[in-house]
PDB file of C-alpha atoms in Angstrom:
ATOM      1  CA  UNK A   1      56.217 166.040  29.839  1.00 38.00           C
ATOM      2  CA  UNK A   2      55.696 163.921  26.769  1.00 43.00           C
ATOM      3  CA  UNK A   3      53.072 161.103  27.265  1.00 48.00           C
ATOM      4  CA  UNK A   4      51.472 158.315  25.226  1.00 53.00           C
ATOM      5  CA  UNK A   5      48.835 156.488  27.163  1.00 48.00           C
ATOM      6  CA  UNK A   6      46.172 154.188  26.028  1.00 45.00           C
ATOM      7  CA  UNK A   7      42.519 154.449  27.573  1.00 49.00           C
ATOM      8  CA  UNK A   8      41.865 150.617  28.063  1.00 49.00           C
ATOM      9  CA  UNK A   9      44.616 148.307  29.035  1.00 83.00           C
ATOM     10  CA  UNK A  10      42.721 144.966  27.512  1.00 90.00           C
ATOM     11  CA  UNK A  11      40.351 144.204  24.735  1.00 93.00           C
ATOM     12  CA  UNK A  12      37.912 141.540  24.312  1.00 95.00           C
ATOM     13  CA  UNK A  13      36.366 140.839  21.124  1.00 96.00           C
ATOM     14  CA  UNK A  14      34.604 138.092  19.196  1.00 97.00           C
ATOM     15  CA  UNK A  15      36.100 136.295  16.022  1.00 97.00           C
ATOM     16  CA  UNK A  16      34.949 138.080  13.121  1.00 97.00           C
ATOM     17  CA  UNK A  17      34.383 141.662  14.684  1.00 97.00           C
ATOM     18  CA  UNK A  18      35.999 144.793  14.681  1.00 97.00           C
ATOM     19  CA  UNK A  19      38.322 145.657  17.369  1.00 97.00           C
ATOM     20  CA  UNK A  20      38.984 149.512  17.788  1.00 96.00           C
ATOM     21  CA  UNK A  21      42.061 150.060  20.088  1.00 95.00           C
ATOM     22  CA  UNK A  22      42.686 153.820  21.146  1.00 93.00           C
ATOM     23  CA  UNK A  23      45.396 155.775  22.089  1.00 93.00           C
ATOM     24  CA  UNK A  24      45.680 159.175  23.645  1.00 92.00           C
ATOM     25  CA  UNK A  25      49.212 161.525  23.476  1.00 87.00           C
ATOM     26  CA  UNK A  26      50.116 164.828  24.838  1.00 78.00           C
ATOM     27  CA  UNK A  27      52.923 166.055  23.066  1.00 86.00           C
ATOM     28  CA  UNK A  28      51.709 168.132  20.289  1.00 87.00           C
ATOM     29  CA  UNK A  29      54.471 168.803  18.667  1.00 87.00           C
ATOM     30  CA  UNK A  30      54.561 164.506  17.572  1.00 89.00           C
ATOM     31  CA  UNK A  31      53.716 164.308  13.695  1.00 89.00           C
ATOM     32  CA  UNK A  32      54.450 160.903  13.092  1.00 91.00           C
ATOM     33  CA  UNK A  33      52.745 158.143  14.873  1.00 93.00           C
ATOM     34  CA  UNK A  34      52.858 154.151  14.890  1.00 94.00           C
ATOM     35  CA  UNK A  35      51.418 151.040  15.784  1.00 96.00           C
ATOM     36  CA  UNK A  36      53.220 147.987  17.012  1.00 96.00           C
ATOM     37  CA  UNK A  37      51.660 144.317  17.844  1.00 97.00           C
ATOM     38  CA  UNK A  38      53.905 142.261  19.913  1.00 95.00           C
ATOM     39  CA  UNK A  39      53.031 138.918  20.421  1.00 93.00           C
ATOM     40  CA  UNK A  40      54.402 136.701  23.492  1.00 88.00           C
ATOM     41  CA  UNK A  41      57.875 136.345  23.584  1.00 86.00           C
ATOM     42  CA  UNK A  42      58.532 138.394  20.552  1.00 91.00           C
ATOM     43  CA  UNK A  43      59.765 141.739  19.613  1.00 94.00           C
ATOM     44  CA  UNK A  44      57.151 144.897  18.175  1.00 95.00           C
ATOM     45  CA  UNK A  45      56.284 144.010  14.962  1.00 95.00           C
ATOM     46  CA  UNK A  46      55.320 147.266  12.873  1.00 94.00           C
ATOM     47  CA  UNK A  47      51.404 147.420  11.749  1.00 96.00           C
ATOM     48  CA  UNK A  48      50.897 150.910  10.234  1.00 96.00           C
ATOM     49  CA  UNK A  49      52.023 154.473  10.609  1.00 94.00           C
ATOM     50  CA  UNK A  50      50.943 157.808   9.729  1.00 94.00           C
ATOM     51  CA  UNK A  51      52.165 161.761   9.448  1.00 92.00           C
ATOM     52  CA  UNK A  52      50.717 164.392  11.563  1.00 91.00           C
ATOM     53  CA  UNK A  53      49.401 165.999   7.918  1.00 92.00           C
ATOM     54  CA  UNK A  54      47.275 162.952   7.543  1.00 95.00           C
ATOM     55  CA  UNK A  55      43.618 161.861   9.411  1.00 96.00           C
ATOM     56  CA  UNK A  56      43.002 158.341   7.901  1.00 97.00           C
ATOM     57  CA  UNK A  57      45.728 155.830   6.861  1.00 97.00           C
ATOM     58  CA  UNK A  58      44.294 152.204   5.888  1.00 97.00           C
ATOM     59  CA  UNK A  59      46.521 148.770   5.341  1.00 95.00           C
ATOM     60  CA  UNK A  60      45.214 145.799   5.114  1.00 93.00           C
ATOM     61  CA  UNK A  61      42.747 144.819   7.347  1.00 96.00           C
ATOM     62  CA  UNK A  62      43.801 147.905   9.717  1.00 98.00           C
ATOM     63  CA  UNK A  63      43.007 151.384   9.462  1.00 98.00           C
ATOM     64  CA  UNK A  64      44.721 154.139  11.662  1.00 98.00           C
ATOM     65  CA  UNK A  65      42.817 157.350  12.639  1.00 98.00           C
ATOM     66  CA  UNK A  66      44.461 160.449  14.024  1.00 97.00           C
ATOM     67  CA  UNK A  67      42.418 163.237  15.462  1.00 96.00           C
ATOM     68  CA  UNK A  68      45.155 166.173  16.664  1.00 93.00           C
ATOM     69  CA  UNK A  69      42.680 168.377  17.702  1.00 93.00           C
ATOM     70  CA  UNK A  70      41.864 165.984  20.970  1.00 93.00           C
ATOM     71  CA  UNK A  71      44.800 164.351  20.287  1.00 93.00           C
ATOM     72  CA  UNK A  72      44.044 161.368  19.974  1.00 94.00           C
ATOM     73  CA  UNK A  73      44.810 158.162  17.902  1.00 95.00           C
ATOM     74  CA  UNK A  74      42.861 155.150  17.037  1.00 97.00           C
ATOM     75  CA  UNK A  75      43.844 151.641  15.462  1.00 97.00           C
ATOM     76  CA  UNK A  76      41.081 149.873  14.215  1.00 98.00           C
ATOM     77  CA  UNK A  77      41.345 145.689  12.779  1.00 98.00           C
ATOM     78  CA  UNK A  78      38.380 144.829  10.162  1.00 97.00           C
ATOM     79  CA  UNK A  79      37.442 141.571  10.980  1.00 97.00           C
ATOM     80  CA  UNK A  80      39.334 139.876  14.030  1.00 97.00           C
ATOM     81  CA  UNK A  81      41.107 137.244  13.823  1.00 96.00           C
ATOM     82  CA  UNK A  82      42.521 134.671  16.467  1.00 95.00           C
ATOM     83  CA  UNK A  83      45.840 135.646  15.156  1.00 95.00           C
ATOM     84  CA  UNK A  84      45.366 139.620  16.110  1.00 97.00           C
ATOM     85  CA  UNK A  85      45.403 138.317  19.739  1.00 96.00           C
ATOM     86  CA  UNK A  86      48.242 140.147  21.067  1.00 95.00           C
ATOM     87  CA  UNK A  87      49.533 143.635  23.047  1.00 95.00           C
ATOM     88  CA  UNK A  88      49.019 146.620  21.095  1.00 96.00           C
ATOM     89  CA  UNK A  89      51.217 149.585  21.128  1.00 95.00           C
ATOM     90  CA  UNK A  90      50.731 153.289  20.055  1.00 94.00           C
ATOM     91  CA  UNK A  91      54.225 155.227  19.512  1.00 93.00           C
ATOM     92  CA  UNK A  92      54.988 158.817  18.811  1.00 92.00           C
ATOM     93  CA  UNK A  93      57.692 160.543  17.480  1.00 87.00           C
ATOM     94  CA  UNK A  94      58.552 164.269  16.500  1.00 76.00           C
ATOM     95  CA  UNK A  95      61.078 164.174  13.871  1.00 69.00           C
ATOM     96  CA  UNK A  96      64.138 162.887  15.677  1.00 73.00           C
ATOM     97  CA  UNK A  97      65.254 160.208  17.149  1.00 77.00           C
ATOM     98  CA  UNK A  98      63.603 159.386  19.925  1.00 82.00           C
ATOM     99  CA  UNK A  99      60.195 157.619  19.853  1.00 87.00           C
ATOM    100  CA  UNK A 100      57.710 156.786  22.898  1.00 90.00           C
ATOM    101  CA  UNK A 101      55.646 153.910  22.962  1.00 91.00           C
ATOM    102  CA  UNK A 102      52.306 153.725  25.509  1.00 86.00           C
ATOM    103  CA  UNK A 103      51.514 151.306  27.862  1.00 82.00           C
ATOM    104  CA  UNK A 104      50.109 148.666  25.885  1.00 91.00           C
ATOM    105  CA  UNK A 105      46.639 147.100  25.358  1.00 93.00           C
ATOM    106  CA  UNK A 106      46.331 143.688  25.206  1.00 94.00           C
ATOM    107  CA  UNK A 107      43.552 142.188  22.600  1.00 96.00           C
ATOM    108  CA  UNK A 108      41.929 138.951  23.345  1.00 95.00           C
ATOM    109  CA  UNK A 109      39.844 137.455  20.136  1.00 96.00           C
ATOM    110  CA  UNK A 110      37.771 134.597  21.070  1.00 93.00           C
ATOM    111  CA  UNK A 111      37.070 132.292  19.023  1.00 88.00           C
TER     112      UNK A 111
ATOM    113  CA  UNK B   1      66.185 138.778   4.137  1.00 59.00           C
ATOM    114  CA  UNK B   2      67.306 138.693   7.913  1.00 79.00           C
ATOM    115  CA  UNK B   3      65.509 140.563  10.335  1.00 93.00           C
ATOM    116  CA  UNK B   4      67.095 142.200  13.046  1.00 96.00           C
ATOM    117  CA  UNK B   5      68.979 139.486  15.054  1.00 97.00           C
ATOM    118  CA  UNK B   6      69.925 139.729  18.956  1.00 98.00           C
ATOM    119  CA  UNK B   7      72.220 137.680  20.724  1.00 97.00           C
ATOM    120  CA  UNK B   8      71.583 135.589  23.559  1.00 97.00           C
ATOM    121  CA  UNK B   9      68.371 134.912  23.709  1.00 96.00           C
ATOM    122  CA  UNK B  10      68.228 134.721  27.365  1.00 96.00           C
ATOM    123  CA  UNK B  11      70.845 135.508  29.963  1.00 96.00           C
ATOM    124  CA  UNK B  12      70.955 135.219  34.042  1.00 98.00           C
ATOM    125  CA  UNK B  13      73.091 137.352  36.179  1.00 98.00           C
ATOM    126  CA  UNK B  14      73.629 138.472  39.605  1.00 98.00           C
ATOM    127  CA  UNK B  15      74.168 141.655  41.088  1.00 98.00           C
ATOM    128  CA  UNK B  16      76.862 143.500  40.420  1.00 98.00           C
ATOM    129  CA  UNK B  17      77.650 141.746  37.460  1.00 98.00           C
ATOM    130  CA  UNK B  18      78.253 143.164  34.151  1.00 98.00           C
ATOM    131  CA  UNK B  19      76.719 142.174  30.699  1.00 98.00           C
ATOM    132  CA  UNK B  20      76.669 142.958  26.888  1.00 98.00           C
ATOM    133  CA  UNK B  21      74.023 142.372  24.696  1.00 98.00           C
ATOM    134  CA  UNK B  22      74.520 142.440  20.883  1.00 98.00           C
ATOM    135  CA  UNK B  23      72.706 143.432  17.815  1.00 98.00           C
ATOM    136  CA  UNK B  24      72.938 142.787  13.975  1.00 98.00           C
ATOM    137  CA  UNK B  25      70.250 145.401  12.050  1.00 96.00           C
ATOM    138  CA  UNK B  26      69.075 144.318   8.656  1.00 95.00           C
ATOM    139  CA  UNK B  27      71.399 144.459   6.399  1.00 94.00           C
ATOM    140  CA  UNK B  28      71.415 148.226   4.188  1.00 91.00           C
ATOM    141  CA  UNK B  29      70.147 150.219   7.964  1.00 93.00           C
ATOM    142  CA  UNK B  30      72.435 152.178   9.388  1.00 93.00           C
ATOM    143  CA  UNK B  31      71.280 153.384  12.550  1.00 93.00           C
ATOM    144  CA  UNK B  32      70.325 151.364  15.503  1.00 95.00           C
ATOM    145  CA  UNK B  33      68.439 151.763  18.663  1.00 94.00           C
ATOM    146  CA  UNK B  34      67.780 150.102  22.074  1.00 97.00           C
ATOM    147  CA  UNK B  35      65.101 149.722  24.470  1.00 97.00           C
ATOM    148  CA  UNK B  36      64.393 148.611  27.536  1.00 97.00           C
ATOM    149  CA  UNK B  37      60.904 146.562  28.182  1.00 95.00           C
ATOM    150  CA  UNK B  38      59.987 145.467  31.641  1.00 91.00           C
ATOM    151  CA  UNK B  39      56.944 143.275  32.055  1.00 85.00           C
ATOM    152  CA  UNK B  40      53.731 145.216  31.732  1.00 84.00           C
ATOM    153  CA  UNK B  41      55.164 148.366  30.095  1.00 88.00           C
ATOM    154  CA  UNK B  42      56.038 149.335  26.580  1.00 91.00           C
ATOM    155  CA  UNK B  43      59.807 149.625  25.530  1.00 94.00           C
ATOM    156  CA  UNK B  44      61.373 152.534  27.031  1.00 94.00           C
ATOM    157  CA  UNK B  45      64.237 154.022  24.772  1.00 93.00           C
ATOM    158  CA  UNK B  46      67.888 154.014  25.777  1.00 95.00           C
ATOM    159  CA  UNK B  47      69.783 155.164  23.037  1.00 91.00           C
ATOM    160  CA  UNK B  48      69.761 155.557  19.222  1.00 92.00           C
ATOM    161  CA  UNK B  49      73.248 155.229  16.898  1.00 93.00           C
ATOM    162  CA  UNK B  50      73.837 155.875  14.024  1.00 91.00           C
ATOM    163  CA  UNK B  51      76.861 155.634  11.278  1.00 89.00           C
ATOM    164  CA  UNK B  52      78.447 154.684  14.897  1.00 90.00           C
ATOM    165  CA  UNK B  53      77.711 158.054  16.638  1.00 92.00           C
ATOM    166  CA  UNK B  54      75.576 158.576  19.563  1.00 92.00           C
ATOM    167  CA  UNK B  55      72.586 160.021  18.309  1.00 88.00           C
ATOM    168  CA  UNK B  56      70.131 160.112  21.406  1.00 87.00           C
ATOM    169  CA  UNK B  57      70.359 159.055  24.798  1.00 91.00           C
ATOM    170  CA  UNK B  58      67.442 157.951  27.313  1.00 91.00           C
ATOM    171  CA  UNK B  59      66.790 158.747  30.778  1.00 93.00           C
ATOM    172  CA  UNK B  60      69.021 156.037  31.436  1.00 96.00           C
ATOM    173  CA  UNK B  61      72.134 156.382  34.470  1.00 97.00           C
ATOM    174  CA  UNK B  62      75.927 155.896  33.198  1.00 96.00           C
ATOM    175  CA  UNK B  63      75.961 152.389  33.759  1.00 98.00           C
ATOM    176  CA  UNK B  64      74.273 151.821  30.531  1.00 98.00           C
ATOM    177  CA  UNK B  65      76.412 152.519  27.646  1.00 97.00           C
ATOM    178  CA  UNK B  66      76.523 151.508  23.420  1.00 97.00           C
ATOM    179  CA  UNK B  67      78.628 151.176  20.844  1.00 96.00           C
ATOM    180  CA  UNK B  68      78.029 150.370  17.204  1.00 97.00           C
ATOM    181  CA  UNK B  69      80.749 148.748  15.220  1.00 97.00           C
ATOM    182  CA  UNK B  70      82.244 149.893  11.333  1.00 95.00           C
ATOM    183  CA  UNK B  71      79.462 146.774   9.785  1.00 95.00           C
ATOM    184  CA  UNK B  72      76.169 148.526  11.732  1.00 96.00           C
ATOM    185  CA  UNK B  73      75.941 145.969  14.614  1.00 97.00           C
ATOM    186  CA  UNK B  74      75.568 147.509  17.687  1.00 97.00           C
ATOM    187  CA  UNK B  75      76.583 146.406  21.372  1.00 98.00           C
ATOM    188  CA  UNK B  76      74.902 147.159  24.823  1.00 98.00           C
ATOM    189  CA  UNK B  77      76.531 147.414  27.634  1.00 98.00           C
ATOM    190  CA  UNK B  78      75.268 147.369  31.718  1.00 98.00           C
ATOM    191  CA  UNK B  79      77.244 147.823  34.073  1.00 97.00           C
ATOM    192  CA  UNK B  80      77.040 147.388  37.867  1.00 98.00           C
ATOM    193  CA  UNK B  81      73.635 145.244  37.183  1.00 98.00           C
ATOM    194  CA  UNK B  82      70.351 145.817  39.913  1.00 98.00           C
ATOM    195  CA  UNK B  83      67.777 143.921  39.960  1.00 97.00           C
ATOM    196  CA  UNK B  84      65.484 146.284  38.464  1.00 96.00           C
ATOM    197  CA  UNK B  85      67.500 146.163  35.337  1.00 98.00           C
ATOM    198  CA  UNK B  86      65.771 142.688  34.845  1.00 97.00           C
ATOM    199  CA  UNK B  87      63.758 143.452  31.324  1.00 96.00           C
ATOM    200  CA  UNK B  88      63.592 142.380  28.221  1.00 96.00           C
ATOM    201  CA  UNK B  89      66.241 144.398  26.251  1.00 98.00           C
ATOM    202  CA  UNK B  90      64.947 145.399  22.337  1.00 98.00           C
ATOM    203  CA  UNK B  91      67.312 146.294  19.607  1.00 97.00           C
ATOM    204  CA  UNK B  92      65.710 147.882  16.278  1.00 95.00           C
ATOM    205  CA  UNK B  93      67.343 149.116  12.979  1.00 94.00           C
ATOM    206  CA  UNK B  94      66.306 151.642  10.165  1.00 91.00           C
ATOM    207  CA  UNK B  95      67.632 153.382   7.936  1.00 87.00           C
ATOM    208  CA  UNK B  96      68.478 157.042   9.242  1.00 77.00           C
ATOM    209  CA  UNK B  97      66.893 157.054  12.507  1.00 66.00           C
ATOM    210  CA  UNK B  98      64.551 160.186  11.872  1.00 67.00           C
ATOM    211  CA  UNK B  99      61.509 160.337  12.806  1.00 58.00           C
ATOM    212  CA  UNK B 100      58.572 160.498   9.989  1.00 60.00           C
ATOM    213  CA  UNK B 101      58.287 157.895   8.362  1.00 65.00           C
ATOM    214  CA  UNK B 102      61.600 155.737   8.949  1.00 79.00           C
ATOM    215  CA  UNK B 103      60.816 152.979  10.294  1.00 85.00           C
ATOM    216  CA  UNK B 104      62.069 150.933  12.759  1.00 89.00           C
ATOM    217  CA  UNK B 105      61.971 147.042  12.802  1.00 92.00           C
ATOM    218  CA  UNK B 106      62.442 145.062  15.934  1.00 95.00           C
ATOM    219  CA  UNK B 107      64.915 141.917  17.029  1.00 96.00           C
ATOM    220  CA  UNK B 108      63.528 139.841  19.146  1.00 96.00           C
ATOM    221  CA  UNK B 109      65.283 140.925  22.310  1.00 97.00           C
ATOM    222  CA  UNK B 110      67.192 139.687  24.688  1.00 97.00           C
ATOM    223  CA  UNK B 111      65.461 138.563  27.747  1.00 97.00           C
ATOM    224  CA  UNK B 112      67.968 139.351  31.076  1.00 97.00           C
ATOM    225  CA  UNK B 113      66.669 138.093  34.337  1.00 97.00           C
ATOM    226  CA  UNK B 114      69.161 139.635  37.530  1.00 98.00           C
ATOM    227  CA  UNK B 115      69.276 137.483  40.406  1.00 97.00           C
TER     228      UNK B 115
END
């Protein structure tokens, strides 16, 4: 069956670093993929997205990797601020309209 | 510009009971979708509408139905409430609904705690 997982449920990382938050899916037939942060007591908030026909997307301060061939997806925050702390969600969807979000990893900056 | 807005905020019930959550989507989206988030997990989708047709459904039993209105807003409905049906309960709006690249903005959700 369809699957998004993530590979570490929580993230530690010092103020200033790069955090690198990754995300693993099984449906291959997913070509558009997206990250959510949702801080406590609020709802997803989008970050960035990409199409299957890309590898790299970058906003600011975020850049989202996609490698299909180990399917596998990667969110990565340029210098982290207290304000990234939050859960973390990779979605998938494959053209329609259903889309399936992961578990979750929750990012702790420290200050 | 208003986000997406959900209505209540919170909301207690018991067993048994029945309850309807509500949705406005920003204004210009026409297609609306709920999920279902229980502490711990990601949002688990229940259903997508849109231009007030059932697009999609979950793996969701009967007692969970939708509706969305002639203006866009959108309803949900529970019926027969468990208490595993305690979760926070998502709304999100965009434009078509199709995958690729439409995206889909969250309310805030309505939190629903059965007792």
């Amino acid at each position: 069956g369809e699957s998004v997982g993530l590979h570490l449920p929580t993230l530690s990382v010092q103020e200033g670093d790069n955090s690198i938050i990754n995300c693993a899916y099984s449906n291959s037939a997913s070509d558009y993929f997206i990250w959510y942060k949702q801080e406590s007591g609020k709802g997803p908030q989008f970050i960035i997205d990409i199409r299957s026909n890309m590898d790299k997307r970058q906003g600011q301060r975020v850049t989202v990797l996609l490698n299909k061939t180990v399917k596998h997806l990667s969110l990565q925050i340029a210098a982290t601020q207290p304000g990234d702390s939050a859960v973390y969600f990779c979605a998938e969807n494959t053209g329609g309209f259903k889309t399936i979000f992961g578990a979750g990893t929750r990012l702790f900056v420290k200050a | 510009d208003a986000g997406v807005t959900q209505s209540p905020t919170h909301l207690i019930k018991t067993r048994g009971q029945h309850v309807t959550l509500r949705c406005s989507p920003i204004s210009g989206h026409k297609s609306v979708s709920w999920y279902q988030q229980v502490l711990g997990q990601g949002p688990q989708f229940i259903f997508q509408y849109y231009e007030k047709e059932e697009r999609g459904r979950g793996n969701f039993p009967d007692r969970f139905s939708a509706r969305q209105f002639p203006n866009y807003s959108s309803e949900l409905n529970v019926n027969a409430l468990l208490l595993g049906d305690s979760a926070l309960y998502l709304c999100a709006s965009s434009f078509h609904g199709q995958g690729g690249g439409d995206t889909q903005y969250f309310g805030p959700g309505t939190r629903l705690t059965v007792l």
